[in-house]
């Protein structure tokens, strides 16, 4: 009988659904302190704690390396390092699980801002009845930056709400604008939605210059990665009323500490990186990994394979 | 030359777009104190101030009465009285203007509640980063009570969000359930949306018994008329956690006074009757009246004619 493959799981809480692999894999657990020592003995690494940067730190070390790394997240920026990128190891991600939840979350933010819901809740706390006119969402224009499944799901939801929506991606193709159109599309948008992967190209792509081209009535939403945005520039754009509002679900440093000035930037909604996390999401992530494991076990091609140079799963 | 028709406008602020009728109508303005004295001289009454109940008070008086009354609102409950119902006077309403804005507003509330946005904003005020799982809206079930254009627009938006949606109306027909199905549909719904006209049949239709059939995880939204809901019963249902949340945009007594207990009912979002009022709405209401006026002037049949017995515009 051949030896069972060793599946090393980087986690704080054990993932659900892995019981299905009983007798089919030797499952070991690692934390940030033990990961480096265990990596040489693992065939597969499951990065369940996707908030951790331990892989990036441990990977360049000595010894053998897993042939397959799966991360229970859409982004892979927290684990990619030059040594992993240069290796033969296959990296897969949780493509698909977050599309609809994140798209719903963006729709919630866009509608809440259009309907002035934060102010309504604030006035309710003060027991003040103050009628205001709100905005119609249908007929507005959006620019979604990020042409992966999440960006496309966001665009689909916005279109269902009657919003004229353009998608911007790295490579222009049918239905997707290239980076050269970004400034022009941002300048006419009522809503700019950031849903791009974090790569050297996208780091701080939303900066003073980009907020400067937006309309004073426009609003900005980030559900991608915190490092897409120059947070200081955004805070300044809001304070100076270059733009009308913004919502951030992701931040350069997470969790945001209580002394961060971002909590109180006027017109900014702060949420704790929760856009994709609907009830049952851990089950879905676990089931998705088990499905990939079964393909790997059967010698079939994996799905959701990340292009390690690009930093995301390329697709149509 | 025939005398110009007299158009009496009940308003606080003069309506926009009526300049188009210059030289075609003699326009007079009334307020609550002068309405009774002016009614006998009016050919047409435009109820621009739709928060006023002055028509109901003044109509039963002495003298001639306008042949046509138009109200710049969807509901007609604020002006109907037995004498007007029994008369030959035609009553028209603002059918159509509010459909999409109200539907967007309901979508905003449903998404905000599913994504726990009120708590996010509350935690932001306290500078607390607290990740929570939220709910997926796609795959949930809604029951929309009210089968007019507003109810149907709400159903259309909810369906676009992936919500299985049933509509309940006074008369069962294709795509619309009759009142006999209401309890059953409410019992399985995640979202119950009230968008019915206020009539003797719908007064306090949402009472202790109806909230009692709802699921503990379900939420209730009222964008119709305050009197559809027994507010004390709703407050009790929320306090006892019979249901998970609610949002009221309309109330038995408006504006809600600062001493109302509703402001602080746990899980209740209070907004000041603003669901239909998006930027430009007064223009649209004015333009709609001018269009009806031109039909009337040309001797054509009016549109949006209210069935005064039913209390709304019957339609497919």
Coordinates of C-alpha atoms in Angstrom, one line a residue:
Chain A
X1 CA 0.0 0.0 0.0
X2 CA 1.5 3.4 -0.9
X3 CA 1.9 5.9 1.9
X4 CA -0.9 8.4 2.4
X5 CA -0.2 11.9 1.2
X6 CA 0.5 14.4 3.9
X7 CA -1.9 17.3 4.0
X8 CA -0.6 20.2 6.1
X9 CA -3.3 22.6 7.2
X10 CA -2.3 26.2 8.3
X11 CA -5.2 27.2 10.5
X12 CA -6.4 28.7 13.7
X13 CA -9.7 26.8 13.7
X14 CA -9.8 23.4 11.9
X15 CA -11.7 23.5 8.6
X16 CA -15.0 21.7 8.2
X17 CA -15.7 19.0 5.7
X18 CA -12.1 17.5 5.9
X19 CA -13.6 14.5 7.6
X20 CA -14.3 13.2 4.1
X21 CA -10.6 12.7 3.6
X22 CA -10.2 10.3 6.6
X23 CA -8.1 7.3 5.6
X24 CA -7.2 9.1 2.3
X25 CA -4.7 11.6 3.7
X26 CA -2.6 12.1 6.7
X27 CA -3.7 15.5 8.0
X28 CA -1.4 17.6 10.1
X29 CA -1.9 21.1 11.5
X30 CA 0.6 23.9 11.6
X31 CA 0.5 27.4 13.1
X32 CA 2.8 30.4 12.3
X33 CA 5.5 29.1 14.6
X34 CA 5.6 25.5 13.4
X35 CA 5.0 26.0 9.7
X36 CA 8.7 26.3 8.7
X37 CA 9.6 23.0 10.4
X38 CA 6.6 21.1 8.9
X39 CA 6.8 22.3 5.3
X40 CA 9.4 19.8 4.2
X41 CA 7.2 16.9 5.1
X42 CA 4.0 18.0 3.4
X43 CA 2.7 16.9 0.0
X44 CA 0.0 19.5 0.1
X45 CA -0.4 22.7 2.0
X46 CA -3.9 24.1 2.7
X47 CA -3.7 27.7 3.7
X48 CA -6.9 27.9 5.7
X49 CA -5.9 30.9 7.8
X50 CA -5.8 33.3 4.9
X51 CA -5.1 36.3 7.1
X52 CA -1.7 34.8 7.9
X53 CA 1.5 35.8 6.0
X54 CA 3.4 32.8 7.4
X55 CA 3.7 31.0 4.1
X56 CA 5.6 34.0 2.6
X57 CA 8.0 33.9 5.5
X58 CA 8.5 30.1 5.7
X59 CA 8.6 29.1 2.0
X60 CA 12.1 30.3 1.2
X61 CA 13.6 28.0 3.9
X62 CA 15.5 24.7 3.6
X63 CA 14.1 21.3 2.5
X64 CA 11.5 19.9 0.2
X65 CA 8.3 21.8 -0.5
X66 CA 4.7 20.7 -1.1
X67 CA 3.8 20.1 -4.7
X68 CA 0.4 21.8 -4.2
X69 CA -0.7 24.8 -2.2
X70 CA -4.4 25.8 -1.9
X71 CA -5.6 29.0 -0.2
X72 CA -9.1 29.4 1.1
X73 CA -9.2 32.9 -0.3
X74 CA -9.6 34.7 -3.7
X75 CA -6.4 36.7 -3.3
X76 CA -3.0 35.0 -3.2
X77 CA -0.9 38.1 -2.3
X78 CA -0.5 36.9 1.3
X79 CA 1.4 33.8 0.3
X80 CA 3.2 34.5 -2.9
X81 CA 7.0 35.0 -2.8
X82 CA 9.6 34.8 -5.5
X83 CA 10.7 31.3 -4.4
X84 CA 7.2 29.9 -4.6
X85 CA 6.6 31.7 -7.9
X86 CA 9.8 30.2 -9.4
X87 CA 9.0 26.6 -8.1
X88 CA 7.0 23.8 -9.7
X89 CA 4.4 23.9 -7.0
X90 CA 0.9 24.4 -8.2
X91 CA -1.1 27.1 -6.4
X92 CA -4.9 27.1 -6.4
X93 CA -7.4 29.5 -4.8
X94 CA -11.1 29.7 -3.7
X95 CA -12.2 31.2 -7.0
X96 CA -16.0 31.1 -7.2
X97 CA -17.0 30.9 -3.5
X98 CA -17.0 34.7 -2.9
X99 CA -18.4 36.0 -6.2
X100 CA -22.1 36.3 -5.3
X101 CA -21.7 37.3 -1.6
X102 CA -19.2 40.1 -2.5
X103 CA -21.5 41.2 -5.4
X104 CA -24.4 41.4 -3.0
X105 CA -22.3 43.3 -0.5
X106 CA -21.3 45.9 -3.1
X107 CA -25.0 46.2 -4.1
X108 CA -25.8 46.8 -0.5
X109 CA -23.2 49.5 -0.1
X110 CA -24.2 51.2 -3.4
X111 CA -27.9 51.2 -2.5
X112 CA -27.2 52.3 1.1
X113 CA -25.1 55.3 -0.1
X114 CA -27.7 56.2 -2.7
X115 CA -30.5 56.1 -0.2
X116 CA -28.5 57.9 2.5
X117 CA -29.0 55.0 4.9
X118 CA -26.1 55.8 7.2
X119 CA -27.5 59.3 7.9
X120 CA -31.0 57.8 8.4
X121 CA -29.6 55.5 11.1
X122 CA -27.7 58.4 12.7
X123 CA -30.8 60.6 12.7
X124 CA -32.8 57.6 14.2
X125 CA -30.3 57.5 17.1
X126 CA -31.1 61.2 17.7
X127 CA -34.9 60.6 17.3
X128 CA -35.0 63.2 14.5
X129 CA -37.5 63.0 11.6
X130 CA -35.8 64.7 8.7
X131 CA -37.1 63.9 5.3
X132 CA -34.4 64.1 2.5
X133 CA -34.4 63.4 -1.2
X134 CA -32.3 60.4 -2.1
X135 CA -30.7 59.2 -5.3
X136 CA -32.0 56.9 -7.9
X137 CA -29.5 54.1 -8.7
X138 CA -31.0 53.2 -12.0
X139 CA -29.4 55.3 -14.7
X140 CA -26.1 55.9 -12.9
X141 CA -22.7 54.7 -14.1
X142 CA -20.2 52.4 -12.5
X143 CA -16.6 51.4 -13.2
X144 CA -15.7 48.0 -11.8
X145 CA -11.9 47.6 -11.6
X146 CA -11.1 43.9 -11.7
X147 CA -12.3 41.5 -14.4
X148 CA -12.2 38.2 -12.5
X149 CA -15.2 36.3 -11.3
X150 CA -15.8 38.7 -8.4
X151 CA -15.6 41.8 -10.6
X152 CA -17.9 40.3 -13.2
X153 CA -20.4 39.2 -10.5
X154 CA -20.4 42.8 -9.2
X155 CA -21.0 44.1 -12.7
X156 CA -23.9 41.7 -13.2
X157 CA -25.6 42.8 -10.0
X158 CA -25.1 46.5 -10.8
X159 CA -26.5 46.0 -14.3
X160 CA -29.5 44.3 -12.7
X161 CA -30.0 47.5 -10.7
X162 CA -30.1 49.5 -13.9
X163 CA -26.5 50.8 -13.6
X164 CA -24.5 51.3 -16.7
X165 CA -21.4 49.3 -15.8
X166 CA -17.9 49.1 -17.4
X167 CA -15.3 46.6 -16.3
X168 CA -11.6 47.3 -16.3
X169 CA -9.0 44.5 -16.4
X170 CA -5.4 44.0 -17.1
X171 CA -6.0 42.8 -20.6
X172 CA -8.7 44.4 -22.8
X173 CA -11.1 41.9 -24.3
X174 CA -14.8 41.6 -25.1
X175 CA -16.7 43.3 -22.3
X176 CA -13.5 44.3 -20.5
X177 CA -11.6 47.6 -20.9
X178 CA -7.9 47.8 -20.6
X179 CA -6.0 49.9 -18.1
X180 CA -5.7 52.7 -20.7
X181 CA -9.4 53.4 -20.3
X182 CA -9.4 53.6 -16.5
X183 CA -9.0 57.3 -16.0
X184 CA -11.7 58.2 -18.6
X185 CA -14.1 55.6 -17.1
X186 CA -13.4 56.8 -13.5
X187 CA -14.0 60.4 -14.6
X188 CA -17.6 59.7 -15.7
X189 CA -18.5 57.1 -13.1
X190 CA -20.9 57.6 -10.2
X191 CA -19.5 54.5 -8.6
X192 CA -15.9 53.2 -8.7
X193 CA -15.6 49.6 -7.4
X194 CA -12.2 48.1 -6.7
X195 CA -12.2 44.3 -6.9
X196 CA -8.8 43.7 -8.4
X197 CA -6.1 41.3 -7.2
X198 CA -3.1 42.8 -5.4
X199 CA -0.1 42.7 -7.7
X200 CA 2.8 45.1 -8.2
X201 CA 0.7 46.7 -11.0
X202 CA -2.3 47.3 -8.8
X203 CA -0.5 48.4 -5.6
X204 CA -1.8 51.9 -4.7
X205 CA -3.5 52.2 -8.1
X206 CA -6.1 54.4 -6.4
X207 CA -4.1 57.4 -5.4
X208 CA -4.5 61.2 -5.2
X209 CA -4.4 61.5 -9.0
X210 CA -7.1 58.9 -9.5
X211 CA -9.4 60.3 -6.8
X212 CA -8.8 63.6 -8.5
X213 CA -10.4 62.6 -11.8
X214 CA -13.6 61.4 -10.1
X215 CA -16.7 63.5 -10.0
X216 CA -17.5 65.3 -6.7
X217 CA -20.8 63.4 -6.6
X218 CA -19.1 60.0 -7.1
X219 CA -18.4 57.3 -4.5
X220 CA -15.6 54.7 -4.2
X221 CA -15.9 51.2 -2.8
X222 CA -13.0 48.7 -2.1
X223 CA -13.7 45.0 -1.6
X224 CA -10.4 43.9 -3.2
X225 CA -7.3 44.3 -1.1
X226 CA -6.4 47.2 1.1
X227 CA -3.1 47.9 -0.7
X228 CA -5.0 48.8 -3.9
X229 CA -5.7 52.1 -2.2
X230 CA -3.5 54.9 -0.9
X231 CA -5.6 55.3 2.2
X232 CA -4.2 58.7 3.1
X233 CA -5.1 60.0 -0.4
X234 CA -8.6 58.6 0.0
X235 CA -9.1 60.3 3.4
X236 CA -7.9 63.6 1.9
X237 CA -10.2 63.2 -1.1
X238 CA -13.2 62.7 1.2
X239 CA -12.2 65.4 3.6
X240 CA -11.8 67.9 0.8
X241 CA -15.0 66.7 -0.8
X242 CA -13.3 65.7 -4.1
X243 CA -15.7 62.7 -3.9
X244 CA -19.0 62.3 -2.1
X245 CA -18.4 59.1 -0.2
X246 CA -16.6 55.8 0.1
X247 CA -16.7 52.4 1.7
X248 CA -13.7 50.2 2.6
X249 CA -14.1 46.6 3.5
X250 CA -10.3 46.0 3.2
X251 CA -7.3 47.9 4.6
X252 CA -3.6 48.1 4.3
X253 CA -3.3 46.8 7.9
X254 CA -5.9 44.5 9.2
X255 CA -7.5 44.5 11.7
X256 CA -7.8 48.2 11.7
X257 CA -6.6 49.4 15.1
X258 CA -8.9 51.6 17.3
X259 CA -6.5 54.5 16.9
X260 CA -6.7 54.5 13.1
X261 CA -7.9 57.9 11.7
X262 CA -10.0 56.0 9.1
X263 CA -12.8 55.3 11.5
X264 CA -13.8 58.9 11.5
X265 CA -13.2 60.1 8.0
X266 CA -16.3 61.9 6.9
X267 CA -18.4 60.0 4.4
X268 CA -16.4 56.8 4.8
X269 CA -18.1 53.5 5.7
X270 CA -15.6 51.1 7.4
X271 CA -16.4 47.4 7.6
X272 CA -14.2 44.5 8.9
X273 CA -13.2 42.5 5.8
X274 CA -16.5 40.6 5.7
X275 CA -17.9 41.2 2.2
X276 CA -17.6 37.6 1.1
X277 CA -18.3 35.9 4.4
X278 CA -22.0 34.8 4.4
X279 CA -23.3 32.1 6.7
X280 CA -22.0 28.7 5.5
X281 CA -18.9 30.2 3.8
X282 CA -16.5 28.0 5.7
X283 CA -18.4 24.9 4.7
X284 CA -18.3 26.0 1.1
X285 CA -14.5 26.6 1.3
X286 CA -14.0 23.2 2.9
X287 CA -16.2 21.5 0.3
X288 CA -14.3 23.2 -2.5
X289 CA -11.0 22.0 -1.2
X290 CA -12.3 18.5 -0.8
X291 CA -13.5 18.6 -4.5
X292 CA -10.0 19.7 -5.6
X293 CA -8.3 17.1 -3.4
X294 CA -10.4 14.4 -5.1
X295 CA -9.3 15.6 -8.5
X296 CA -5.6 15.6 -7.4
X297 CA -6.0 12.2 -5.8
X298 CA -7.4 10.8 -9.1
X299 CA -4.6 12.4 -11.1
X300 CA -6.9 14.8 -12.8
X301 CA -6.0 18.4 -13.6
X302 CA -6.7 20.8 -10.8
X303 CA -9.0 23.8 -11.2
X304 CA -8.6 27.4 -10.0
X305 CA -4.8 27.2 -10.8
X306 CA -3.2 30.6 -10.1
X307 CA -0.8 32.1 -12.7
X308 CA 2.0 32.7 -10.2
X309 CA 3.6 35.4 -12.3
X310 CA 0.3 37.3 -12.7
X311 CA -0.9 36.6 -9.1
X312 CA -4.4 35.4 -10.0
X313 CA -6.3 32.7 -12.0
X314 CA -6.4 34.0 -15.6
X315 CA -9.7 33.4 -17.3
X316 CA -12.0 34.6 -19.9
Chain B
X1 CA -63.5 82.7 -25.9
X2 CA -64.5 80.2 -23.3
X3 CA -63.5 80.9 -19.7
X4 CA -60.2 79.2 -18.6
X5 CA -60.7 76.3 -16.3
X6 CA -59.8 77.0 -12.7
X7 CA -57.1 74.8 -11.3
X8 CA -56.9 74.9 -7.5
X9 CA -53.6 73.7 -6.1
X10 CA -53.4 72.5 -2.5
X11 CA -49.8 73.0 -1.6
X12 CA -47.2 74.4 0.8
X13 CA -44.6 75.0 -1.9
X14 CA -45.7 75.6 -5.5
X15 CA -45.3 72.7 -7.9
X16 CA -42.7 72.8 -10.7
X17 CA -43.6 72.4 -14.3
X18 CA -47.0 74.2 -14.0
X19 CA -45.6 77.1 -16.0
X20 CA -46.5 75.1 -19.0
X21 CA -50.2 75.7 -18.3
X22 CA -49.8 79.5 -18.4
X23 CA -52.7 80.9 -20.5
X24 CA -54.5 77.6 -20.4
X25 CA -55.7 77.5 -16.9
X26 CA -56.4 79.9 -14.1
X27 CA -54.2 78.7 -11.3
X28 CA -55.2 79.4 -7.7
X29 CA -53.6 78.2 -4.5
X30 CA -55.2 77.0 -1.3
X31 CA -54.0 75.9 2.1
X32 CA -55.7 74.0 4.7
X33 CA -57.6 77.0 6.0
X34 CA -58.8 78.4 2.7
X35 CA -59.5 75.1 0.9
X36 CA -63.2 74.8 2.0
X37 CA -64.0 78.3 0.7
X38 CA -62.3 77.9 -2.6
X39 CA -63.5 74.3 -3.6
X40 CA -66.8 75.5 -5.1
X41 CA -64.9 77.6 -7.7
X42 CA -62.5 75.0 -8.8
X43 CA -62.8 72.8 -11.9
X44 CA -59.8 70.8 -11.0
X45 CA -58.1 70.2 -7.6
X46 CA -54.4 69.3 -7.6
X47 CA -53.5 67.8 -4.2
X48 CA -49.8 68.7 -4.2
X49 CA -49.4 68.6 -0.5
X50 CA -50.1 64.9 -0.1
X51 CA -49.4 64.9 3.6
X52 CA -52.5 67.0 4.2
X53 CA -55.9 65.6 5.2
X54 CA -57.6 68.9 4.3
X55 CA -59.5 67.5 1.3
X56 CA -61.2 64.9 3.4
X57 CA -62.3 67.6 5.9
X58 CA -63.4 70.2 3.3
X59 CA -65.0 68.0 0.6
X60 CA -68.3 67.2 2.4
X61 CA -69.1 71.0 2.6
X62 CA -71.6 73.2 0.7
X63 CA -71.4 74.2 -3.0
X64 CA -70.1 72.8 -6.3
X65 CA -67.1 70.5 -6.4
X66 CA -64.3 70.0 -8.9
X67 CA -64.9 67.5 -11.5
X68 CA -61.4 66.1 -11.3
X69 CA -59.0 65.6 -8.4
X70 CA -55.4 64.6 -8.9
X71 CA -53.1 63.7 -6.0
X72 CA -49.3 63.8 -6.3
X73 CA -49.1 60.5 -4.4
X74 CA -49.7 56.8 -5.0
X75 CA -52.1 56.4 -2.0
X76 CA -55.4 58.2 -1.9
X77 CA -56.4 57.4 1.6
X78 CA -55.6 60.9 2.8
X79 CA -58.3 62.5 0.6
X80 CA -61.0 59.9 0.2
X81 CA -64.3 60.4 2.0
X82 CA -67.8 58.9 1.4
X83 CA -69.0 62.1 -0.3
X84 CA -66.1 62.1 -2.8
X85 CA -66.5 58.4 -3.4
X86 CA -70.2 58.8 -4.1
X87 CA -69.7 61.8 -6.4
X88 CA -69.1 62.0 -10.2
X89 CA -65.6 63.5 -9.6
X90 CA -62.8 61.6 -11.2
X91 CA -59.8 61.0 -8.9
X92 CA -56.3 60.3 -10.4
X93 CA -53.0 59.5 -8.7
X94 CA -49.3 59.5 -9.3
X95 CA -49.2 55.9 -10.4
X96 CA -45.8 55.0 -11.9
X97 CA -43.6 57.8 -10.5
X98 CA -42.6 56.0 -7.3
X99 CA -42.3 52.4 -8.5
X100 CA -38.6 52.2 -9.2
X101 CA -37.4 54.5 -6.4
X102 CA -39.5 52.5 -3.8
X103 CA -38.3 49.2 -5.3
X104 CA -34.6 50.4 -5.0
X105 CA -35.3 51.5 -1.4
X106 CA -36.7 48.1 -0.5
X107 CA -33.7 46.4 -2.1
X108 CA -31.4 48.7 -0.1
X109 CA -33.2 47.8 3.2
X110 CA -33.2 44.0 2.4
X111 CA -29.5 44.0 1.5
X112 CA -28.5 46.3 4.4
X113 CA -30.3 44.0 6.9
X114 CA -28.8 40.8 5.3
X115 CA -25.3 42.3 5.5
X116 CA -25.8 43.6 9.0
X117 CA -24.9 47.2 7.9
X118 CA -26.6 49.0 10.8
X119 CA -24.4 47.1 13.2
X120 CA -21.3 47.8 11.1
X121 CA -22.0 51.5 11.3
X122 CA -22.6 51.3 15.0
X123 CA -19.3 49.4 15.5
X124 CA -17.6 52.0 13.3
X125 CA -18.7 54.8 15.7
X126 CA -17.1 52.8 18.5
X127 CA -13.9 52.1 16.5
X128 CA -14.5 48.4 16.9
X129 CA -13.3 45.8 14.3
X130 CA -15.6 42.9 14.7
X131 CA -15.9 40.4 11.9
X132 CA -19.3 38.7 11.5
X133 CA -20.8 36.3 9.1
X134 CA -23.6 37.9 7.1
X135 CA -26.5 36.5 5.1
X136 CA -26.7 35.6 1.5
X137 CA -29.8 37.2 -0.1
X138 CA -29.9 35.0 -3.2
X139 CA -31.9 31.9 -2.4
X140 CA -34.0 33.6 0.3
X141 CA -37.8 33.9 0.0
X142 CA -39.9 37.1 0.0
X143 CA -43.6 37.8 0.2
X144 CA -44.6 41.2 -1.2
X145 CA -48.1 42.3 -0.1
X146 CA -49.5 44.7 -2.7
X147 CA -49.9 43.9 -6.3
X148 CA -49.9 47.4 -7.8
X149 CA -47.0 48.8 -9.8
X150 CA -45.0 49.5 -6.7
X151 CA -45.4 45.9 -5.3
X152 CA -44.6 44.5 -8.7
X153 CA -41.5 46.7 -9.1
X154 CA -40.3 45.5 -5.6
X155 CA -40.9 41.9 -6.7
X156 CA -38.9 42.5 -9.9
X157 CA -35.9 43.9 -7.9
X158 CA -36.0 41.1 -5.4
X159 CA -36.1 38.5 -8.1
X160 CA -33.1 40.2 -9.8
X161 CA -31.3 39.6 -6.5
X162 CA -32.1 35.9 -6.6
X163 CA -34.9 36.1 -4.1
X164 CA -37.9 33.7 -4.7
X165 CA -40.7 36.2 -4.5
X166 CA -44.5 35.8 -4.2
X167 CA -46.9 38.7 -4.6
X168 CA -50.2 38.9 -2.6
X169 CA -53.0 41.1 -3.9
X170 CA -56.7 41.6 -3.3
X171 CA -57.7 39.5 -6.3
X172 CA -55.8 36.3 -7.2
X173 CA -54.6 36.2 -10.8
X174 CA -51.6 35.1 -12.8
X175 CA -48.5 35.9 -10.8
X176 CA -50.5 37.2 -7.8
X177 CA -51.8 35.2 -4.8
X178 CA -55.1 36.1 -3.1
X179 CA -55.4 37.0 0.6
X180 CA -56.2 33.4 1.4
X181 CA -52.5 32.5 0.8
X182 CA -51.1 35.3 2.9
X183 CA -50.5 33.5 6.2
X184 CA -48.9 30.5 4.4
X185 CA -46.6 32.7 2.4
X186 CA -45.7 34.9 5.4
X187 CA -44.8 31.7 7.4
X188 CA -42.2 30.6 4.9
X189 CA -40.8 34.1 4.0
X190 CA -37.5 35.5 5.0
X191 CA -38.7 39.0 3.9
X192 CA -42.3 40.3 4.2
X193 CA -42.7 43.6 2.3
X194 CA -45.8 45.7 2.8
X195 CA -46.7 47.8 -0.2
X196 CA -50.5 47.7 -0.2
X197 CA -52.8 50.7 -0.4
X198 CA -54.6 51.7 2.8
X199 CA -58.2 50.5 2.6
X200 CA -60.7 49.2 5.3
X201 CA -59.5 45.7 4.3
X202 CA -55.8 46.4 4.8
X203 CA -56.0 48.5 8.0
X204 CA -53.8 46.8 10.6
X205 CA -53.5 43.7 8.5
X206 CA -50.1 43.2 10.0
X207 CA -51.0 42.5 13.6
X208 CA -49.9 40.2 16.4
X209 CA -51.3 37.1 14.7
X210 CA -49.5 37.8 11.4
X211 CA -46.2 38.6 13.1
X212 CA -46.7 35.4 15.0
X213 CA -46.7 33.2 11.9
X214 CA -43.4 34.7 10.7
X215 CA -40.1 32.8 11.1
X216 CA -37.8 34.0 14.0
X217 CA -35.1 34.7 11.3
X218 CA -37.5 36.8 9.1
X219 CA -37.7 40.5 8.6
X220 CA -40.6 42.9 7.9
X221 CA -40.5 46.1 5.8
X222 CA -43.3 48.7 5.4
X223 CA -43.2 51.2 2.5
X224 CA -47.0 51.3 2.0
X225 CA -48.9 53.2 4.7
X226 CA -48.4 53.3 8.4
X227 CA -51.9 52.1 9.2
X228 CA -51.3 48.8 7.5
X229 CA -49.3 47.9 10.6
X230 CA -50.3 47.6 14.3
X231 CA -47.1 49.3 15.5
X232 CA -47.5 48.1 19.0
X233 CA -47.8 44.5 17.8
X234 CA -44.6 45.0 15.7
X235 CA -42.7 46.5 18.5
X236 CA -43.7 43.6 20.7
X237 CA -42.8 41.0 18.0
X238 CA -39.3 42.6 17.7
X239 CA -38.7 42.9 21.5
X240 CA -39.7 39.3 22.0
X241 CA -37.6 38.2 19.0
X242 CA -40.6 36.6 17.2
X243 CA -38.9 38.2 14.1
X244 CA -35.3 39.2 13.5
X245 CA -35.8 42.7 12.3
X246 CA -37.9 45.3 10.6
X247 CA -37.8 48.6 8.7
X248 CA -40.6 51.2 8.7
X249 CA -40.6 54.1 6.3
X250 CA -44.3 55.0 7.0
X251 CA -46.1 55.4 10.3
X252 CA -49.6 55.7 11.8
X253 CA -48.8 59.3 12.8
X254 CA -46.3 61.3 10.7
X255 CA -43.9 62.8 11.4
X256 CA -43.0 60.5 14.1
X257 CA -42.5 62.7 17.3
X258 CA -39.3 62.5 19.2
X259 CA -41.0 60.8 22.2
X260 CA -42.2 57.9 20.1
X261 CA -41.0 54.6 21.5
X262 CA -40.5 53.3 17.9
X263 CA -37.2 55.1 17.6
X264 CA -35.6 52.7 20.0
X265 CA -37.3 49.4 19.3
X266 CA -34.4 46.8 19.0
X267 CA -33.9 45.7 15.4
X268 CA -36.1 48.4 13.9
X269 CA -34.9 50.8 11.2
X270 CA -36.9 54.0 11.2
X271 CA -36.9 56.3 8.1
X272 CA -38.9 59.4 7.4
X273 CA -41.3 58.5 4.6
X274 CA -38.7 59.0 2.0
X275 CA -38.6 55.7 0.0
X276 CA -40.1 57.2 -3.2
X277 CA -38.5 60.6 -3.1
X278 CA -35.4 60.6 -5.3
X279 CA -33.8 63.8 -6.6
X280 CA -36.1 65.2 -9.3
X281 CA -39.2 63.5 -8.0
X282 CA -41.2 66.8 -7.7
X283 CA -40.3 67.6 -11.3
X284 CA -41.6 64.2 -12.3
X285 CA -44.8 64.6 -10.3
X286 CA -45.3 68.0 -11.9
X287 CA -44.7 66.7 -15.4
X288 CA -47.1 63.8 -14.8
X289 CA -49.8 66.2 -13.8
X290 CA -49.2 68.5 -16.8
X291 CA -49.5 65.4 -19.1
X292 CA -52.8 64.4 -17.5
X293 CA -54.0 68.0 -17.8
X294 CA -53.3 68.0 -21.5
X295 CA -55.4 64.9 -21.9
X296 CA -58.2 66.4 -19.9
X297 CA -58.0 69.7 -21.9
X298 CA -58.2 67.7 -25.2
X299 CA -61.2 65.8 -24.0
X300 CA -59.3 62.5 -23.9
X301 CA -59.8 59.9 -21.2
X302 CA -57.6 60.4 -18.1
X303 CA -55.1 57.8 -17.0
X304 CA -54.4 56.6 -13.5
X305 CA -58.1 56.8 -12.6
X306 CA -58.7 55.6 -9.1
X307 CA -61.5 53.2 -8.3
X308 CA -63.0 55.2 -5.5
X309 CA -64.7 52.2 -3.9
X310 CA -61.5 50.1 -3.9
X311 CA -59.2 53.1 -3.1
X312 CA -56.6 52.5 -5.8
X313 CA -56.1 52.2 -9.5
X314 CA -57.2 48.7 -10.5
X315 CA -54.9 47.1 -13.1
X316 CA -53.5 43.9 -14.4

